[in-house]
Amino acid sequence: MIEFTDLKIEEGQPVYLQISRYLKRQIASGLIRDGDELPSRRVLSALLGINPNTVQKAFRLLEDEGLVSSNMGAKSLIRVTEEKKNALKREIIEENIGYMTQSVKQMGLSLDEAKALLEKYWGASL
Amino acid sequence: MIEFTDLKIEEGQPVYLQISRYLKRQIASGLIRDGDELPSRRVLSALLGINPNTVQKAFRLLEDEGLVSSNMGAKSLIRVTEEKKNALKREIIEENIGYMTQSVKQMGLSLDEAKALLEKYWGASL
DNA sequence: AAAACTGTACTAATGATATAATACAGTTGC
DNA sequence: GCAACTGTATTATATCATTAGTACAGTTTT
């Protein structure tokens, strides 16, 4: 059963996207594997303090992308192959580093300064 | 007059926030300075292909943060001191590197791998 | 078999975002 | 002074995200 212990819902972006992105990252990093059981819509919504419909929307999104399979009455399951996992990983990394690089470069930082900052924040983040 | 040539409005996030974030980045990087004139609400909205009210919302947000001054009938102006500029810069960099670090770390990458990727994308981005 | 769980569907209400159209008051440029 | 531009305000409308409540069909557990 997937725990969702380290998912904190924040403001500023749709909650259903936060949930689906969280699961994608967990899948890409290998912390969640093929066949793993998801908590029910009701249970997860209670855990996160949100509406069951919002969880449903997140799960439905992942189902449409082939990462989750849902069956009437039974628990929903993670569905992921090695290829899908690697594709996800590449996608997420490019998204993050690409965006961050562009932004920091626009701030006028040099590559070395960016590396130094990366090192600094690497130690600070959990 | 500020040009907004390299601002491309995208989906997925509020347009008025994209505008205000763009201006904040330009201010933080020094490309926009104190006293610079903003285009009128009508002109900028036509340029970006959006509604004047949306531009007004973005400008109002910056006005509330003390970065823009608006006067009835006259052009709105950028208002920024050296301290505000440096605070903005720090804020933007921390936001980006912090978020990216957390995400890439969750992917299971090492610090050295992250640095190598940063270097790779540094050359690739414009 | 029955109770408790599961996924799914639907309606209704609210708030944020965005567009459209219009109006008015003040400034600028000729 | 006057036209053309500015900022500002208002009303109406549409869509999306989210919550709330309810209902039903299927599976699991006992």
PDB file of C-alpha atoms (C1' of nucleotides) in Angstrom, chain C:
ATOM      1  C1'  DA C   1     -25.223 -14.255   2.976  1.00  0.00           C
ATOM      2  C1'  DA C   2     -24.092  -9.841   5.090  1.00  0.00           C
ATOM      3  C1'  DA C   3     -21.262  -6.085   6.256  1.00  0.00           C
ATOM      4  C1'  DA C   4     -17.785  -3.253   4.821  1.00  0.00           C
ATOM      5  C1'  DC C   5     -15.224  -1.901   1.642  1.00  0.00           C
ATOM      6  C1'  DT C   6     -14.180  -0.496  -3.369  1.00  0.00           C
ATOM      7  C1'  DG C   7     -14.752   2.401  -7.975  1.00  0.00           C
ATOM      8  C1'  DT C   8     -17.891   5.328 -10.396  1.00  0.00           C
ATOM      9  C1'  DA C   9     -21.371   8.791 -11.472  1.00  0.00           C
ATOM     10  C1'  DC C  10     -24.197  12.700 -10.751  1.00  0.00           C
ATOM     11  C1'  DT C  11     -25.944  17.265  -9.098  1.00  0.00           C
ATOM     12  C1'  DA C  12     -25.171  21.535  -6.797  1.00  0.00           C
ATOM     13  C1'  DA C  13     -22.497  25.354  -4.905  1.00  0.00           C
ATOM     14  C1'  DT C  14     -18.394  28.271  -4.478  1.00  0.00           C
ATOM     15  C1'  DG C  15     -14.201  30.736  -5.736  1.00  0.00           C
ATOM     16  C1'  DA C  16     -10.566  31.931  -9.031  1.00  0.00           C
ATOM     17  C1'  DT C  17      -9.383  33.020 -13.700  1.00  0.00           C
ATOM     18  C1'  DA C  18     -10.355  35.247 -17.902  1.00  0.00           C
ATOM     19  C1'  DT C  19     -13.019  37.618 -21.415  1.00  0.00           C
ATOM     20  C1'  DA C  20     -16.131  41.319 -23.140  1.00  0.00           C
ATOM     21  C1'  DA C  21     -18.170  45.722 -23.203  1.00  0.00           C
ATOM     22  C1'  DT C  22     -18.727  50.041 -21.331  1.00  0.00           C
ATOM     23  C1'  DA C  23     -17.944  54.165 -18.708  1.00  0.00           C
ATOM     24  C1'  DC C  24     -15.528  57.903 -16.411  1.00  0.00           C
ATOM     25  C1'  DA C  25     -11.662  60.756 -14.712  1.00  0.00           C
ATOM     26  C1'  DG C  26      -7.107  62.469 -15.325  1.00  0.00           C
ATOM     27  C1'  DT C  27      -2.749  63.448 -18.354  1.00  0.00           C
ATOM     28  C1'  DT C  28      -0.227  64.262 -22.601  1.00  0.00           C
ATOM     29  C1'  DG C  29       0.648  66.176 -27.082  1.00  0.00           C
ATOM     30  C1'  DC C  30      -0.623  68.862 -30.750  1.00  0.00           C
TER      31       DC C  30
END
